Short mmCIF file of C-alpha atoms in Angstrom, two decimals:
data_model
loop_
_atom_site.label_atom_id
_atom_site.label_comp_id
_atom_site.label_asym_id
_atom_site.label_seq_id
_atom_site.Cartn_x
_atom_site.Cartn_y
_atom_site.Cartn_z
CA UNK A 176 0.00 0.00 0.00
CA UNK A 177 1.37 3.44 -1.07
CA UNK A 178 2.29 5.83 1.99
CA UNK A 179 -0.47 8.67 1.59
CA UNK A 180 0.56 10.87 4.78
CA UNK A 181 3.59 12.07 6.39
CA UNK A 182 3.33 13.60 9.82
CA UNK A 183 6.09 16.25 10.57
CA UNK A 184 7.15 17.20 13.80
CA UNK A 185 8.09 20.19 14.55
CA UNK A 186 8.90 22.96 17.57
CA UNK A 187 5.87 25.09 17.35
CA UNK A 188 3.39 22.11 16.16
CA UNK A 189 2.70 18.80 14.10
CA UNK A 190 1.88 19.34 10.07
CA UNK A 191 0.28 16.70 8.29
CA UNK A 192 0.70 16.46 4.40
CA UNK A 193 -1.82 14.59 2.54
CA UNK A 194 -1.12 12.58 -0.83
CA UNK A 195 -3.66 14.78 -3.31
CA UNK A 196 -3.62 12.78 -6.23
CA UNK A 197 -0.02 13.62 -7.67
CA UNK A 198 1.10 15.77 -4.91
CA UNK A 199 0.72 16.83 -1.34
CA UNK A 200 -1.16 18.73 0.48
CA UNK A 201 -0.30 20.19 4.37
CA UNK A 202 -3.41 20.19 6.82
CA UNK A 203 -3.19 23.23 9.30
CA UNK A 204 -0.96 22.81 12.51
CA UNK A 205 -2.17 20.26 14.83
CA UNK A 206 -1.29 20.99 18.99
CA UNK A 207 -0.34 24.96 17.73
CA UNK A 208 2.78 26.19 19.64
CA UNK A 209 3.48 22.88 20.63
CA UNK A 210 7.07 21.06 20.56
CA UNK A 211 6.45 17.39 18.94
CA UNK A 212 9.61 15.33 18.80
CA UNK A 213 8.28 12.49 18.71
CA UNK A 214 5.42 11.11 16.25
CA UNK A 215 4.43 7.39 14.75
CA UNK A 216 2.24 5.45 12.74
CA UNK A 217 1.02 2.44 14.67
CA UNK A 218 -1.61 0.22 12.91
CA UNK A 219 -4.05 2.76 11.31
CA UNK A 220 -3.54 5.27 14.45
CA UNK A 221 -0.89 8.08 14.32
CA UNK A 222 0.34 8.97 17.51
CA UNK A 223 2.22 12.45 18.97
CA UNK A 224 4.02 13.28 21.53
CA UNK A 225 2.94 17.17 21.81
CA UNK A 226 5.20 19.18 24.28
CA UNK A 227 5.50 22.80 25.74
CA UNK A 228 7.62 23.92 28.64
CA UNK A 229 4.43 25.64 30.49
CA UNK A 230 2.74 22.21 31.05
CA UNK A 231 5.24 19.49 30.11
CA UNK A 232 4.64 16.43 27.84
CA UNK A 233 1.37 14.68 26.46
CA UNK A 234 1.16 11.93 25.06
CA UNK A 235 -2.19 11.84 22.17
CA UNK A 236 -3.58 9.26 19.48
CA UNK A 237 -5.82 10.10 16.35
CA UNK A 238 -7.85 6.98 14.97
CA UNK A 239 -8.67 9.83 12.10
CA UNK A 240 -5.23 10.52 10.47
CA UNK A 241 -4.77 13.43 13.06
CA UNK A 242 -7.88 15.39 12.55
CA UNK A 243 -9.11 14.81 16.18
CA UNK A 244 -7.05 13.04 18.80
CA UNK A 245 -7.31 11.92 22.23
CA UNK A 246 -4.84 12.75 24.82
CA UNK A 247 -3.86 9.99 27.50
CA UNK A 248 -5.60 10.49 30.30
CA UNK A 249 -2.81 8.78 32.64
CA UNK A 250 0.15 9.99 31.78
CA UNK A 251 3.27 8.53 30.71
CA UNK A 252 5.40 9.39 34.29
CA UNK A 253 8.28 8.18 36.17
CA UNK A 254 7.33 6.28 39.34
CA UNK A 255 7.62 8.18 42.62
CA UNK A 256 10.76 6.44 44.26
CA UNK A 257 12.73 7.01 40.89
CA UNK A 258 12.66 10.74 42.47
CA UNK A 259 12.94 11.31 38.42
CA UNK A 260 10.46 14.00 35.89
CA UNK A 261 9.74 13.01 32.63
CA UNK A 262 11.29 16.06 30.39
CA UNK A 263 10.15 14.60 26.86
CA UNK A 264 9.08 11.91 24.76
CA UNK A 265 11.89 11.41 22.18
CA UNK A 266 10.43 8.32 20.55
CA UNK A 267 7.17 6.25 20.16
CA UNK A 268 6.96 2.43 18.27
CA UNK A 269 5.02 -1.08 18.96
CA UNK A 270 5.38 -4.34 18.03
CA UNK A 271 2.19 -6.06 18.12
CA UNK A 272 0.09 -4.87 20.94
CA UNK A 273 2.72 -3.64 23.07
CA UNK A 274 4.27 0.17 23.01
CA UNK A 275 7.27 1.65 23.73
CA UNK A 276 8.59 4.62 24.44
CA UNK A 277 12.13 6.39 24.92
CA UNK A 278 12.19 9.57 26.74
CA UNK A 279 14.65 12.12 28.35
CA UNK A 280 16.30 11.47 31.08
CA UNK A 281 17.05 8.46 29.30
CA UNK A 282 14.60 5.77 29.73
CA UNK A 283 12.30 2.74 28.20
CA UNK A 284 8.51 2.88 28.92
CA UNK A 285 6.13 0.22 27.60
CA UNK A 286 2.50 -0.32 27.55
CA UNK A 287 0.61 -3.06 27.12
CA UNK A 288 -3.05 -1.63 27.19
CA UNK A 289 -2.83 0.62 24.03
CA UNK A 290 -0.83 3.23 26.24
CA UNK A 291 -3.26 3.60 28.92
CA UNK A 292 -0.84 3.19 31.66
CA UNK A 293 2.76 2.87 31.31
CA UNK A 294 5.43 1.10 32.92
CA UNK A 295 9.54 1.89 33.42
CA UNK A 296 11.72 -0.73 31.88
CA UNK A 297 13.66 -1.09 35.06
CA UNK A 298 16.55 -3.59 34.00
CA UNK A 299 17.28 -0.88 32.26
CA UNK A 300 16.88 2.25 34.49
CA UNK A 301 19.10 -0.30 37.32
CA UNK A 302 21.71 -0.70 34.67
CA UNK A 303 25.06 0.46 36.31
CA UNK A 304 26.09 2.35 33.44
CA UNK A 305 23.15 4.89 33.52
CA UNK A 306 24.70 7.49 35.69
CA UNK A 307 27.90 7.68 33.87
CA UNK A 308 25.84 8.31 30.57
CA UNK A 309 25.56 11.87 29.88
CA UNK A 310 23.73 14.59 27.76
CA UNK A 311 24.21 15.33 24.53
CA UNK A 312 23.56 18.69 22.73
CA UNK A 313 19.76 17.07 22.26
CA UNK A 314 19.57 16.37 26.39
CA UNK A 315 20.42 12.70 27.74
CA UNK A 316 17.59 11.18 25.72
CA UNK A 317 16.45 7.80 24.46
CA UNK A 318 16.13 8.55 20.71
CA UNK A 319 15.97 4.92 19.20
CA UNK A 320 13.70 2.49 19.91
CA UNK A 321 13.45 -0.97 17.84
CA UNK A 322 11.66 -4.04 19.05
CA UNK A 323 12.85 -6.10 17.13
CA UNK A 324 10.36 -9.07 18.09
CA UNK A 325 9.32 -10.02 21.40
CA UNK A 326 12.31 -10.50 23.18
CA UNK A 327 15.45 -8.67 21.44
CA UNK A 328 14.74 -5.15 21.28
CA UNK A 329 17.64 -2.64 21.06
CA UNK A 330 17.74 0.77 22.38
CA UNK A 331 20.73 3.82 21.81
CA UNK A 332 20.71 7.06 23.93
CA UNK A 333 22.91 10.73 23.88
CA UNK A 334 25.50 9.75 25.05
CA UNK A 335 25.60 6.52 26.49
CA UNK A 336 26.01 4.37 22.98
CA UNK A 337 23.96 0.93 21.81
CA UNK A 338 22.23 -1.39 24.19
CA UNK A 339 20.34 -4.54 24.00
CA UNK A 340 17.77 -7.14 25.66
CA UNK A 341 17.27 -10.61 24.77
CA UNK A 342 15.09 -11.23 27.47
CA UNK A 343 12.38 -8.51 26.96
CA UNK A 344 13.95 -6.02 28.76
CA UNK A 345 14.80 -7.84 31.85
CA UNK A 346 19.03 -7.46 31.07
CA UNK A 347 20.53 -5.44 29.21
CA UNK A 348 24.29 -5.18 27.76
CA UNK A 349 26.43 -2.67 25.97
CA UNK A 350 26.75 -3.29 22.20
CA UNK A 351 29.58 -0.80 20.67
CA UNK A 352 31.87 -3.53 20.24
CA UNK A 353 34.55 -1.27 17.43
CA UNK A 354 32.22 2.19 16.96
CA UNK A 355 35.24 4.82 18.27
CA UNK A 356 34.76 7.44 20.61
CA UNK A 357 37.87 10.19 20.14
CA UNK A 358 36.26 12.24 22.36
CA UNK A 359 36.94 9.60 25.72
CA UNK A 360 40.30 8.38 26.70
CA UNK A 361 39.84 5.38 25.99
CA UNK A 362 38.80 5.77 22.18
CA UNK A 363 37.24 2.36 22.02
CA UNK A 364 35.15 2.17 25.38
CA UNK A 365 32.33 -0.68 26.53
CA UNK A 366 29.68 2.43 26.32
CA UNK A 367 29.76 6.30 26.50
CA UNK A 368 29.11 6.36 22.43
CA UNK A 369 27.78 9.14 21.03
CA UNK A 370 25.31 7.04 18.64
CA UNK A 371 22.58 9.99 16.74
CA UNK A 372 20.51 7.52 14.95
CA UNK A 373 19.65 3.35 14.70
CA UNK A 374 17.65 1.96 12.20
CA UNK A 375 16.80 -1.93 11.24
CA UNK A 376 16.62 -3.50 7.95
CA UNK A 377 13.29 -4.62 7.74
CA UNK A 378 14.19 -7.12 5.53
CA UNK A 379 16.87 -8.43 8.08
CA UNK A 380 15.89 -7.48 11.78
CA UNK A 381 19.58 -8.88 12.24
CA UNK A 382 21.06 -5.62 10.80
CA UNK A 383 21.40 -2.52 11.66
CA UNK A 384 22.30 0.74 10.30
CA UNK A 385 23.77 3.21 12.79
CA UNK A 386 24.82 7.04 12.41
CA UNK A 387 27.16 8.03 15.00
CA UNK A 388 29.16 11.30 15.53
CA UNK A 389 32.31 9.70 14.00
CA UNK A 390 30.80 7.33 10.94
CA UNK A 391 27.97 5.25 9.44
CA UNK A 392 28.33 1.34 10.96
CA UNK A 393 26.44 -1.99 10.59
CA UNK A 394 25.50 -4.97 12.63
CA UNK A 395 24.64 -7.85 10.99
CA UNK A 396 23.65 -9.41 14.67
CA UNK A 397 22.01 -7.08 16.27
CA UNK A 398 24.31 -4.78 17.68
CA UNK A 399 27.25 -7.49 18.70
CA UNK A 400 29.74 -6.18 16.77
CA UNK A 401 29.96 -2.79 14.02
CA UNK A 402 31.84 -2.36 10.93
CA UNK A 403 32.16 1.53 9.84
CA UNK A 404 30.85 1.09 6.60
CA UNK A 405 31.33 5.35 5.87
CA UNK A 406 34.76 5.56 6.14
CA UNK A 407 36.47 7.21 3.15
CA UNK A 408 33.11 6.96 0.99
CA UNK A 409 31.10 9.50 2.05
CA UNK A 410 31.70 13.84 2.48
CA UNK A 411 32.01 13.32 6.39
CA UNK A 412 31.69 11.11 8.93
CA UNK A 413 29.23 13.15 10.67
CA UNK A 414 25.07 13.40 10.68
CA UNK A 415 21.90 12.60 12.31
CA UNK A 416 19.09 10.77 10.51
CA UNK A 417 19.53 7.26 9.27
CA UNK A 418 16.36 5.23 7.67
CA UNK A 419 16.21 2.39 6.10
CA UNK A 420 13.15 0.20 4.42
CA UNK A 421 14.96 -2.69 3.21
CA UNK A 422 16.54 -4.95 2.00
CA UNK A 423 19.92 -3.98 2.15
CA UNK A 424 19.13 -0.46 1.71
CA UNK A 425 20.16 2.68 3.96
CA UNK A 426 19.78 6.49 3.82
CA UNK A 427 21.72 8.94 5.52
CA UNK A 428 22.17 12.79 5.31
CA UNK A 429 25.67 13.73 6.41
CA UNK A 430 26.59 16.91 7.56
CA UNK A 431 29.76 19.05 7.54
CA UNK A 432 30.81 18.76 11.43
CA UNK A 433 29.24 19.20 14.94
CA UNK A 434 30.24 22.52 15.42
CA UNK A 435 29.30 23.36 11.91
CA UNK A 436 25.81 21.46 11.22
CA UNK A 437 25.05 22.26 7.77
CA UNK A 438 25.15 19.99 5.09
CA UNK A 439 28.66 20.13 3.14
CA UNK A 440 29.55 22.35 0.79
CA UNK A 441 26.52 23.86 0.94
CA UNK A 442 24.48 20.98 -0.90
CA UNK A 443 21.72 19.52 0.08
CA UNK A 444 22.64 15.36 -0.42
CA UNK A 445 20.59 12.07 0.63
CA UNK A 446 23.37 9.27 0.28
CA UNK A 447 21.71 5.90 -0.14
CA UNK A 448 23.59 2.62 -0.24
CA UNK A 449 21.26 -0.37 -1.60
CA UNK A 450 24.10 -2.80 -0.61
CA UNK A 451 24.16 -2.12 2.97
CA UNK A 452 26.61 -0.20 3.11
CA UNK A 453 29.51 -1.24 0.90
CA UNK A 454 28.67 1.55 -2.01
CA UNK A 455 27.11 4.49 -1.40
CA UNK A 456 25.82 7.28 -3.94
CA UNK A 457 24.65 11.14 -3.53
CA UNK A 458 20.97 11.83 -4.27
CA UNK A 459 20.14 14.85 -5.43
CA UNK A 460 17.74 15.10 -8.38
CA UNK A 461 15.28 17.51 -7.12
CA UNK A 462 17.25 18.97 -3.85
CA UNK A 463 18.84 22.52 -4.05
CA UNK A 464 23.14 22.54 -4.53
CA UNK A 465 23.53 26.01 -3.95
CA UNK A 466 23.99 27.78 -0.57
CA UNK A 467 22.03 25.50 1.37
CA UNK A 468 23.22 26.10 4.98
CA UNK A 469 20.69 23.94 6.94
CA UNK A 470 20.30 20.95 8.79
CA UNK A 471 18.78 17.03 8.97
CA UNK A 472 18.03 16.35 13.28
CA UNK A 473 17.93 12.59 13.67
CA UNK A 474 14.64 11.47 13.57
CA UNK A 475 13.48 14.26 10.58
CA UNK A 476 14.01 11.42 8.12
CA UNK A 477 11.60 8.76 7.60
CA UNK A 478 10.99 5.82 5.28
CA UNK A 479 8.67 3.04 3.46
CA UNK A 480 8.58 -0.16 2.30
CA UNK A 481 6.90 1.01 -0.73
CA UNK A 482 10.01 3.55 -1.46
CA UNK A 483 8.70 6.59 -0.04
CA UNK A 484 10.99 8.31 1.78
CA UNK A 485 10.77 12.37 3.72
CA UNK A 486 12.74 14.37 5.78
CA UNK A 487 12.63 17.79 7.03
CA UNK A 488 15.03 20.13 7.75
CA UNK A 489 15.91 22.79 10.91
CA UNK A 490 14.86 25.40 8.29
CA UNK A 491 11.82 24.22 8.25
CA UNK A 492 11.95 22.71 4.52
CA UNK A 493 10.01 19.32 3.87
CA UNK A 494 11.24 16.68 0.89
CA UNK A 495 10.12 13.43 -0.40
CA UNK A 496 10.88 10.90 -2.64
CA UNK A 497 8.63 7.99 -3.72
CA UNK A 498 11.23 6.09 -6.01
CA UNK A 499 13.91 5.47 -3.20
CA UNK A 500 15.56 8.70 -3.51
CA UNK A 501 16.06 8.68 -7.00
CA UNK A 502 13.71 12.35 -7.17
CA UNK A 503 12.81 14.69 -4.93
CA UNK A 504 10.18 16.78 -4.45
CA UNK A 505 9.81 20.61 -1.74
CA UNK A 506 6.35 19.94 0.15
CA UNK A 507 6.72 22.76 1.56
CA UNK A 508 8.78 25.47 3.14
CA UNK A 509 9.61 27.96 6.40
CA UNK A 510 8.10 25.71 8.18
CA UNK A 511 9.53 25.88 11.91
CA UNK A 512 12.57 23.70 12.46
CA UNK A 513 11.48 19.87 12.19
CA UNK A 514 12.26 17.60 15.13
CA UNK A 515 10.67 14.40 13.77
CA UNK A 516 9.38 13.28 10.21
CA UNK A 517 7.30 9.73 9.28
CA UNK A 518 5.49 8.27 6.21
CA UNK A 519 2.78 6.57 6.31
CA UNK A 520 -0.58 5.23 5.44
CA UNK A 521 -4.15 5.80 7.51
CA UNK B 152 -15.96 27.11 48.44
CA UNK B 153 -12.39 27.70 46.92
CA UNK B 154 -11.82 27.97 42.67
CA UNK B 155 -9.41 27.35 40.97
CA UNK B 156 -9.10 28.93 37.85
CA UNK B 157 -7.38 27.76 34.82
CA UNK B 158 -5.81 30.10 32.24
CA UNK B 159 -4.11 30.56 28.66
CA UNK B 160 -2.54 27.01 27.53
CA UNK B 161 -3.82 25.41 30.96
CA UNK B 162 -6.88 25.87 30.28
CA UNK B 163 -7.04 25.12 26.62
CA UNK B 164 -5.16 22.06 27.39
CA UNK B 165 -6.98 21.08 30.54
CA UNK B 166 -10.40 21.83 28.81
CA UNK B 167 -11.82 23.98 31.64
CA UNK B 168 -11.41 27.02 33.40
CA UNK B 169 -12.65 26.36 36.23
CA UNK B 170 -12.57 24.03 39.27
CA UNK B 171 -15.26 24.83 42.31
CA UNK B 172 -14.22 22.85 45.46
CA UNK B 173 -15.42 22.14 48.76
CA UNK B 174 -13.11 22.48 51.86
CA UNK B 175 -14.51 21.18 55.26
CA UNK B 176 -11.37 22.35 56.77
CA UNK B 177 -8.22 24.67 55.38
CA UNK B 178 -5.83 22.37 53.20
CA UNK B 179 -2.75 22.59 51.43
CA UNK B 180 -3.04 23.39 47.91
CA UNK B 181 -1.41 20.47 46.54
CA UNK B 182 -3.41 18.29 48.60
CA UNK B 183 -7.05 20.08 46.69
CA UNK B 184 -5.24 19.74 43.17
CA UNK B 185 -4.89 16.13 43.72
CA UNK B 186 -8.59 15.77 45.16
CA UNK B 187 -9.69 17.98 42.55
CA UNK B 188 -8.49 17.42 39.36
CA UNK B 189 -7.94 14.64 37.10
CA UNK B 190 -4.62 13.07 36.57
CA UNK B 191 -3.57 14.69 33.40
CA UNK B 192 -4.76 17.91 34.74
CA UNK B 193 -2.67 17.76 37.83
CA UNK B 194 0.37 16.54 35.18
CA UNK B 195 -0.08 19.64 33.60
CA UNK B 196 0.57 21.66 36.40
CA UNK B 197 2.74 19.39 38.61
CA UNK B 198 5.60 16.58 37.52
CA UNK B 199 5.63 13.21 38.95
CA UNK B 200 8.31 14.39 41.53
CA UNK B 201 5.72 16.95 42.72
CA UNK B 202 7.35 20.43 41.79
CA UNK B 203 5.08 22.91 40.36
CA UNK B 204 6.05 23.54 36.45
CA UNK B 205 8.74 25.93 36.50
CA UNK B 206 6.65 28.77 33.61
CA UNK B 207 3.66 28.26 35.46
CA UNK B 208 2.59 31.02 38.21
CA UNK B 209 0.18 30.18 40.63
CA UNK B 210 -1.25 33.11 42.41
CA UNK B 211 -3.36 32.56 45.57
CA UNK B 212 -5.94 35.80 46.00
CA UNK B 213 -3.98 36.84 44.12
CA UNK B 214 -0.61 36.92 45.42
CA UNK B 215 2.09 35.15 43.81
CA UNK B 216 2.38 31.96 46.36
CA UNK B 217 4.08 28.83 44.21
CA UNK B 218 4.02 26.92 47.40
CA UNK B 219 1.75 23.50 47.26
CA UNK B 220 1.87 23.50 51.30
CA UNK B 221 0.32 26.58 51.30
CA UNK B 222 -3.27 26.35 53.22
CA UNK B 223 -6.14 27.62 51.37
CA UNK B 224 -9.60 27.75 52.05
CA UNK B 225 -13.40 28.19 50.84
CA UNK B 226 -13.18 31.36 49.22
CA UNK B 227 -9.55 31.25 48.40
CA UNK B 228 -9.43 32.15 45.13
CA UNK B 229 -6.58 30.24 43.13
CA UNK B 230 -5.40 31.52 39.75
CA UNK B 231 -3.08 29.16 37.62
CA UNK B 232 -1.01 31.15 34.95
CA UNK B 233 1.59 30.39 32.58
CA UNK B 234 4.58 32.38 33.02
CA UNK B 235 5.14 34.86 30.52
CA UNK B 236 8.23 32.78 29.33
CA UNK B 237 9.49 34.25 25.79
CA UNK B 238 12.82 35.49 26.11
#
């Protein structure tokens, strides 16, 4: 089935485009003012994560394609004797009946009454790393989520690096085995990564695709061990958003450094490798080469099995694809900056 | 009877403005939000750890009291406000 909406997060609200025959078509703001960083298509529901600093997060569903939604009416909160405030929703998924959620301070919630009530992953909160994790520029956050299937799910949080379950969340372990960290004295540490981005082959739940702040890695078993698969073939080892729909087949969006975070030379550049990594080429039919000084956040790039593919920038400017990269089209522009992009189909 | 009035994004996102409530005796204000309104009304206002939002102002007849120990009574009029927070 073809993707026929893409919701776009974004600081001061969520904007929903609507497939309109050949094009698209953007709905007014939905939750106005509102930060969303965190938005998902979950059955035929889309769910958002609507934020302000007055009043904290919400968490909301829409059975209509986000014309009317209902907000939670137990919140998603950190039991009392963690002595711990939820600060934001950073990501929402499911597999099957059960969703998850990773928030800042970094932390896995699931629920397993359609997000009625919620409940802390605690073999993960009790993991002895935790406290020496620390905040990125983004806060300490839980960005990626991936259940892989009912037991294996892997997680990555700013900074802190990859972890993993194999028993439903009960244990967890480190999994950074050869991604480098420069920026810690020992440049090849058990955790303390500064992973941006995981995604899964959906084609392969065994591999993964992972930006990090120094290069673009894969797993081919789930997160045991990472080859850099960037180095030396791409403008720069650096960038946010990573997506993949399969099989074999990643996008990234790298960007020039992190204390410049623009895209290189001033080009605006997908790269897409359709061999998981081993070859990688710039896409660019359709995205502006000149003077292009903005920026891809990590989850502002999303993707479909049916080769849609849309990402947003911090200028506010909204792209897709529906051959795999191959063209591009501007949805729209000055939008405000984008915190979180997905495509799909209600 | 005390109120408890709701204003700006709290009250859009709460849904009301207002919130009449009985007090047989004087009681802290945190203890008449939690009797008073629903969960995700209360999360609006107060996180799980039980500090009041830091851009909200609560004013209690109308003095500027962000204290949830603070005893108020019937015909304590409470005034929730989002800070003016834009610079």
């Amino acid at each position: 089935m073809s993707a026929n909406t893409i919701a776009v997060g974004t600081l001061k609200g969520l904007f929903i485009f609507d497939r309109n025959g050949d094009g698209w078509t953007c709905r007014e703001p939905q939750f106005n003012g509102q930060s969303v960083f965190a938005t998902q298509f979950i059955g035929g529901s889309l769910w958002a994560a609507p934020f302000t600093e007055w009043t904290g997060q919400m968490l909301c569903r829409s059975e209509d394609g986000g014309r009317t939604w209902e907000t939670m009416e137990h919140p998603l909160k950190f039991p009392e004797e963690t002595e711990t405030a939820l600060k934001k929703i950073w990501q929402i998924t499911a597999l099957g009946d059960r969703l998850f959620a990773g928030v800042e301070p970094s932390a896995l919630f699931t629920s397993d009454d359609g997000g009625k009530s919620w409940q802390l992953c605690e073999g993960l909160w009790n993991h002895p790393h935790r406290a020496q994790w620390g905040p990125g520029f983004g806060g300490l956050c839980m960005h990626t989520v991936l259940p892989i299937d009912e037991n294996n799910w892997v997680v990555a949080t700013s900074t802190g690096g990859c972890y993993k379950t194999s028993d439903g969340g009960g244990t967890w372990t480190a999994a950074n085995k050869n991604i480098v960290a420069p920026f810690l004295p020992d440049p090849e540490p058990e955790f303390g990564q500064c992973v941006h981005k995981i995604a899964y082959d959906p084609s392969n739940p065994n591999r993964l695709f992972l930006q990090h702040h120094w290069g673009v890695y894969r797993s081919d078993d789930r997160g045991d061990n990472w080859i850099n698969v960037g180095k030396d073939k791409l403008p720069t080892d650096f960038g946010f958003a990573c997506a993949s729909n399969g099989p074999d087949r990643m996008f990234i969006i790298p960007i020039k450094a992190d204390a410049e975070r623009v895209f290189p030379e001033g080009r605006m550049r997908v790269y897409r490798s359709t061999d998981a990594g081993e070859n990688w080429e710039a896409l660019s039919n359709g995205l502006p080469q000149k003077d292009v000084y903005d920026c891809v956040l990590r989850d502002s790039m999303g993707a479909s099995s049916d080769g849609s593919v849309a990402f947003g920038t911090t200028g506010g400017s909204v792209y897709f694809s529906g051959d795999n990269g191959d063209s591009w089209e501007c949805l729209g522009n000055h939008l405000p900056r984008i915190t979180s992009v997905r495509v799909g189909t209600v | 009877m005390a109120t408890i009035f709701l204003h700006a994004m709290v009250k859009e996102l709460a849904g009301r403005s207002a919130i009449e409530c009985v007090l047989d005796d004087p009681a802290p204000l945190g203890d008449v939000l939690r009797a008073n309104l629903t969960e995700r009304e209360l999360f609006l206002i107060v996180d799980e750890t039980g500090a009041v939002r830091e851009h909200l102002n609560i004013f209690i007849d109308a003095r500027k009291i962000k204290d949830l120990t603070y005893a108020i009574e019937n015909a304590t009029s409470v005034d929730i406000f989002p800070a003016v927070s834009g610079g």
